[in-house]
Short mmCIF file of C-alpha atoms in Angstrom, two decimals:
data_model
loop_
_atom_site.label_atom_id
_atom_site.label_comp_id
_atom_site.label_asym_id
_atom_site.label_seq_id
_atom_site.Cartn_x
_atom_site.Cartn_y
_atom_site.Cartn_z
CA MET L 23 -73.93 -3.17 -19.17
CA THR L 24 -75.10 -2.06 -15.74
CA GLY L 25 -71.64 -2.73 -14.31
CA ASP L 26 -69.98 -0.57 -17.00
CA ARG L 27 -72.34 2.31 -16.30
CA ASP L 28 -71.64 2.05 -12.60
CA ARG L 29 -67.86 2.14 -13.17
CA ASP L 30 -68.17 5.15 -15.48
CA ALA L 31 -70.33 6.94 -12.94
CA LEU L 32 -67.86 6.17 -10.15
CA ALA L 33 -64.90 7.40 -12.27
CA ALA L 34 -66.73 10.63 -13.09
CA ALA L 35 -67.52 11.17 -9.42
CA VAL L 36 -63.87 10.65 -8.45
CA ARG L 37 -62.68 13.11 -11.09
CA ALA L 38 -65.23 15.68 -9.93
CA ALA L 39 -64.15 15.24 -6.31
CA ASP L 40 -60.45 15.62 -7.29
CA GLU L 41 -61.11 18.84 -9.19
CA GLU L 42 -63.19 20.21 -6.34
CA LEU L 43 -60.69 19.38 -3.62
CA LEU L 44 -57.32 19.80 -5.44
CA GLY L 45 -58.15 21.83 -8.49
CA PRO L 46 -57.25 20.96 -12.05
CA VAL L 47 -53.85 19.35 -12.64
CA VAL L 48 -51.64 21.72 -14.63
CA VAL L 49 -48.54 20.29 -16.31
CA PRO L 50 -45.81 22.94 -16.74
CA ALA L 51 -44.40 23.60 -20.17
CA TYR L 52 -41.16 21.78 -20.95
CA ASP L 53 -39.30 25.03 -21.70
CA ASP L 54 -40.48 26.57 -18.43
CA LEU L 55 -39.29 23.52 -16.52
CA LEU L 56 -35.85 23.71 -18.16
CA GLY L 57 -35.63 27.37 -17.26
CA ARG L 58 -36.06 26.54 -13.58
CA LEU L 59 -33.28 23.92 -13.48
CA PRO L 60 -30.47 26.38 -12.54
CA GLU L 61 -32.65 27.68 -9.68
CA ILE L 62 -33.37 24.16 -8.46
CA ALA L 63 -29.68 23.23 -8.73
CA GLY L 64 -28.79 26.35 -6.75
CA HIS L 65 -31.09 25.33 -3.91
CA ARG L 66 -29.57 21.85 -3.91
CA ARG L 67 -26.05 23.22 -3.69
CA LYS L 68 -26.96 25.11 -0.54
CA ALA L 69 -27.99 21.87 1.19
CA THR L 70 -24.50 20.39 1.26
CA MET L 71 -23.81 17.26 3.23
CA PRO L 72 -20.90 17.32 5.68
CA GLY L 73 -17.82 15.44 4.49
CA PRO L 74 -16.67 12.24 6.18
CA SER L 75 -14.33 12.45 9.10
CA LEU L 76 -10.64 11.58 8.78
CA ARG L 77 -11.20 8.26 10.51
CA ALA L 78 -14.10 7.41 8.20
CA SER L 79 -11.99 8.36 5.17
CA TRP L 80 -9.18 6.06 6.26
CA ARG L 81 -11.63 3.23 6.86
CA LEU L 82 -13.15 3.76 3.42
CA ALA L 83 -9.70 3.79 1.79
CA ALA L 84 -8.63 0.65 3.65
CA GLY L 85 -11.84 -1.11 2.68
CA LEU L 86 -11.37 -0.12 -0.96
CA VAL L 87 -7.79 -1.43 -0.99
CA ALA L 88 -8.88 -4.71 0.64
CA ALA L 89 -11.73 -5.12 -1.84
CA GLN L 90 -9.44 -4.54 -4.81
CA ALA L 91 -6.87 -6.98 -3.41
CA ARG L 92 -9.56 -9.68 -3.24
CA LEU L 93 -10.34 -9.13 -6.92
CA MET L 94 -6.80 -10.00 -8.00
CA PRO L 95 -5.94 -13.64 -8.85
CA ARG L 96 -4.41 -15.50 -5.93
CA SER L 97 -1.71 -16.84 -8.21
CA LEU L 98 -0.40 -13.33 -9.00
CA GLY L 99 1.71 -13.07 -5.84
CA PRO L 100 3.45 -16.44 -6.16
CA LEU L 101 4.01 -15.95 -9.89
CA THR L 102 5.52 -12.50 -9.30
CA THR L 103 7.85 -13.87 -6.63
CA ALA L 104 8.86 -16.78 -8.87
CA GLY L 105 9.51 -14.43 -11.79
CA LEU L 106 11.76 -12.18 -9.73
CA ALA L 107 13.59 -15.17 -8.32
CA ALA L 108 14.18 -16.37 -11.87
CA ALA L 109 15.44 -12.89 -12.76
CA VAL L 110 18.08 -13.10 -10.01
CA VAL L 111 19.16 -16.62 -11.03
CA LEU L 112 19.38 -15.80 -14.74
CA ALA L 113 21.19 -12.52 -14.14
CA ARG L 114 23.92 -14.29 -12.20
CA THR L 115 24.74 -16.37 -15.27
CA ALA L 116 25.53 -13.29 -17.38
CA PRO L 117 29.22 -12.92 -18.26
CA THR L 118 29.67 -9.17 -17.54
CA PRO L 119 28.23 -6.72 -14.98
CA GLY L 120 26.53 -4.80 -17.79
CA ALA L 121 24.89 -7.96 -19.09
CA VAL L 122 23.77 -8.80 -15.55
CA VAL L 123 21.85 -5.54 -15.23
CA GLN L 124 20.45 -5.82 -18.77
CA LEU L 125 19.17 -9.37 -18.28
CA PHE L 126 17.78 -8.67 -14.82
CA SER L 127 16.04 -5.51 -16.11
CA ALA L 128 14.45 -7.43 -18.98
CA VAL L 129 12.89 -10.03 -16.69
CA VAL L 130 11.73 -7.45 -14.14
CA THR L 131 10.07 -5.47 -16.96
CA VAL L 132 8.08 -8.55 -17.97
CA VAL L 133 7.00 -9.15 -14.36
CA LEU L 134 5.73 -5.58 -13.90
CA LEU L 135 4.02 -5.63 -17.29
CA LEU L 136 2.07 -8.77 -16.45
CA GLY L 137 1.08 -7.32 -13.09
CA ALA L 138 -0.20 -4.11 -14.68
CA VAL L 139 -2.18 -5.95 -17.35
CA THR L 140 -3.67 -8.27 -14.72
CA ALA L 141 -4.91 -5.23 -12.82
CA CYS L 142 -6.82 -4.08 -15.94
CA SER L 143 -10.03 -6.08 -15.86
CA HIS L 144 -12.03 -6.14 -19.10
CA ARG L 145 -14.40 -3.18 -19.22
CA SER L 146 -17.22 -5.21 -20.75
CA ASP L 147 -17.50 -7.31 -17.58
CA PRO L 148 -21.20 -7.27 -16.48
CA ARG L 149 -20.04 -6.89 -12.86
CA LEU L 150 -19.06 -3.31 -13.72
CA GLU L 151 -22.76 -2.42 -13.69
CA LEU L 152 -22.69 -2.92 -9.90
CA LEU L 153 -19.37 -1.06 -9.67
CA SER L 154 -20.81 1.93 -11.54
CA ALA L 155 -23.71 2.12 -9.07
CA MET L 156 -21.44 2.42 -6.04
CA PRO L 157 -20.28 5.72 -4.49
CA ILE L 158 -16.69 4.90 -5.55
CA SER L 159 -16.14 5.72 -9.22
CA PRO L 160 -14.75 3.05 -11.58
CA ALA L 161 -11.66 5.20 -12.15
CA THR L 162 -10.96 5.42 -8.41
CA ALA L 163 -11.37 1.66 -7.99
CA PHE L 164 -9.11 0.96 -10.95
CA ALA L 165 -6.47 3.45 -9.78
CA THR L 166 -6.47 1.80 -6.34
CA ARG L 167 -6.01 -1.64 -7.86
CA LEU L 168 -3.26 -0.44 -10.22
CA VAL L 169 -1.33 1.35 -7.46
CA LEU L 170 -1.69 -1.68 -5.20
CA VAL L 171 -0.31 -4.12 -7.78
CA LEU L 172 2.48 -1.87 -9.04
CA GLY L 173 3.45 -0.88 -5.51
CA ILE L 174 3.85 -4.49 -4.41
CA ASP L 175 5.70 -5.37 -7.63
CA LEU L 176 8.09 -2.44 -7.24
CA ALA L 177 8.81 -3.32 -3.61
CA LEU L 178 9.53 -6.95 -4.50
CA SER L 179 11.69 -5.85 -7.45
CA VAL L 180 13.78 -3.61 -5.22
CA ALA L 181 14.19 -6.52 -2.78
CA ALA L 182 15.28 -8.78 -5.64
CA SER L 183 17.76 -6.10 -6.74
CA GLY L 184 19.19 -6.07 -3.23
CA ILE L 185 19.59 -9.84 -3.29
CA LEU L 186 21.42 -9.58 -6.62
CA VAL L 187 23.81 -6.98 -5.21
CA ALA L 188 24.34 -8.96 -2.00
CA ALA L 189 25.23 -12.01 -4.07
CA GLY L 190 28.02 -10.03 -5.70
CA ALA L 191 26.61 -10.22 -9.22
CA ALA L 192 26.24 -6.45 -9.53
CA ALA L 193 27.74 -3.41 -7.85
CA GLY L 194 25.42 -0.82 -6.34
CA LEU L 195 21.71 -1.09 -5.59
CA ALA L 196 20.96 2.29 -7.18
CA ALA L 197 22.55 1.23 -10.48
CA VAL L 198 20.57 -2.01 -10.61
CA VAL L 199 17.26 -0.29 -9.79
CA ALA L 200 17.97 2.45 -12.35
CA GLY L 201 18.53 -0.27 -14.92
CA TRP L 202 14.93 -1.51 -14.79
CA LEU L 203 12.75 1.16 -13.15
CA GLY L 204 12.11 3.44 -16.14
CA ARG L 205 11.87 0.63 -18.65
CA ALA L 206 9.48 -1.41 -16.51
CA LEU L 207 7.18 1.52 -15.67
CA LEU L 208 7.06 2.55 -19.34
CA ALA L 209 6.07 -0.96 -20.41
CA ALA L 210 3.50 -1.19 -17.60
CA GLY L 211 2.01 2.18 -18.58
CA ALA L 212 1.71 1.22 -22.25
CA GLY L 213 0.21 -2.12 -21.29
CA ALA L 214 -2.35 -0.53 -18.97
CA VAL L 215 -3.51 2.02 -21.56
CA PHE L 216 -4.08 -0.54 -24.31
CA ALA L 217 -5.60 -3.07 -21.90
CA ILE L 218 -8.20 -0.54 -20.74
CA TRP L 219 -8.77 0.94 -24.20
CA ARG L 220 -9.06 -2.36 -26.08
CA SER L 221 -8.29 -5.59 -24.21
CA PRO L 222 -5.62 -7.24 -22.03
CA ALA L 223 -4.25 -8.93 -25.16
CA PHE L 224 -3.64 -5.56 -26.80
CA GLY L 225 -2.08 -4.31 -23.57
CA THR L 226 0.30 -7.23 -23.39
CA THR L 227 1.30 -6.67 -27.02
CA ALA L 228 2.01 -2.97 -26.42
CA GLY L 229 4.08 -3.75 -23.34
CA VAL L 230 6.07 -6.41 -25.20
CA VAL L 231 6.87 -3.86 -27.92
CA VAL L 232 8.34 -1.55 -25.27
CA TRP L 233 10.19 -4.52 -23.80
CA LEU L 234 11.69 -5.37 -27.19
CA LEU L 235 12.85 -1.79 -27.68
CA GLY L 236 15.05 -2.28 -24.64
CA TRP L 237 17.15 -4.69 -26.67
CA VAL L 238 17.75 -2.24 -29.53
CA ARG L 239 21.30 -1.00 -29.32
CA GLY L 240 21.95 2.71 -29.61
CA PRO L 241 25.23 4.63 -29.29
CA GLY L 242 26.81 2.98 -26.26
CA ASP L 243 23.71 1.46 -24.67
CA ALA L 244 20.23 0.12 -25.32
CA LEU L 245 17.76 2.81 -26.35
CA VAL L 246 15.13 2.11 -23.71
CA SER L 247 17.36 0.73 -20.97
CA GLY L 248 18.16 2.71 -17.88
CA THR L 249 16.01 5.28 -16.14
CA HIS L 250 15.67 8.75 -17.63
CA PRO L 251 13.36 11.67 -16.81
CA TRP L 252 11.55 11.40 -20.13
CA MET L 253 10.84 7.73 -19.50
CA LEU L 254 9.40 8.37 -16.05
CA SER L 255 7.32 11.29 -17.38
CA CYS L 256 5.92 9.15 -20.20
CA ALA L 257 5.19 6.31 -17.78
CA VAL L 258 3.28 8.59 -15.39
CA ALA L 259 1.35 10.11 -18.32
CA LEU L 260 0.41 6.65 -19.63
CA LEU L 261 -0.76 5.44 -16.22
CA ALA L 262 -2.82 8.61 -15.78
CA THR L 263 -4.34 8.07 -19.23
CA ALA L 264 -5.30 4.51 -18.28
CA VAL L 265 -7.08 5.79 -15.16
CA TRP L 266 -8.84 8.46 -17.27
CA LEU L 267 -10.03 5.81 -19.74
CA ALA L 268 -11.37 3.68 -16.89
CA ARG L 269 -13.80 6.40 -15.77
CA ARG L 270 -16.26 5.33 -18.47
CA PRO L 271 -16.59 1.53 -18.47
CA ARG L 272 -17.47 -0.01 -21.82
CA LEU L 273 -20.52 -2.19 -21.14
CA SER L 274 -20.51 -3.85 -24.55
CA ALA L 275 -17.90 -6.05 -26.13
CA GLY L 276 -18.09 -4.17 -29.45
#
C-alpha cells in the first residue's frame, strides 16, 4: 500500500511540474486541424527539393532497366531465339510467298505474346509490397520491364525477318515485317492488359484469341494480318492501359 501511495504522489508531482513548466496540453479540434491542411501543404510546396542531375537520371534509368532484366526468367532469351528460328524454318516450307509471310507472322505473334505475358508478373505477389515502398512506382517498373522485353523481341523478330528474306523465301524486308508487326503488337497488348487485370492465364487466352483472328479470311486477305494504322493505335492503347492498371498492385489473390 505504501508503494502505491508513493507512485501516486510521484505521478501527481510530475503532472504538476509539467503544467507549471509547459502549461496544459491543448489538443486542437479535428475540424480546425483539417482547415489548416491547405496552409501546411502550401508551406511544404515552397520547400521543393532540387531534381536529380542528368547523369544521376541516366544512372537511375540504367539501374532500373538492369533490375527489371534480372527479374525476367533466364530461359526467356533462349526460348525466344528458338521460337524465331523455328518461325524461319517453318516459313520456308510454305508453298507460296503469301503463305510464307502468313506462317512466319503467326509464329512471331506467338513469340511476342509469350514475352509480353512473361513481363506481367502477378500483382498479388507479396514482393510487390517492397516495390510499392520504393521511389520508383509500380507502373514505371512494369513499363520498363515491358518495353525491355518487347524491344528485344521486336529487334530479334526483325533480324529473323532479314534472315528469311536473305534465304530467298520472301521478297522485301518491309513486306515481311509489315506482315507480323501489327498483329503481334495487338496480341501482346491484349495479353498484357488481361494478364495485369486478372492473371497471366487470362492474358495468354486473350492473346491467343487475337492470334486466331489472324487466320480468319476476309475479302482477299486475313482480317487481322498485315499492319494497319488502326491495329497499331489499338496496340499502343492496350499497352498504355496495361501500364495504367499496374499503378495499383492488387495485394490479394481475390
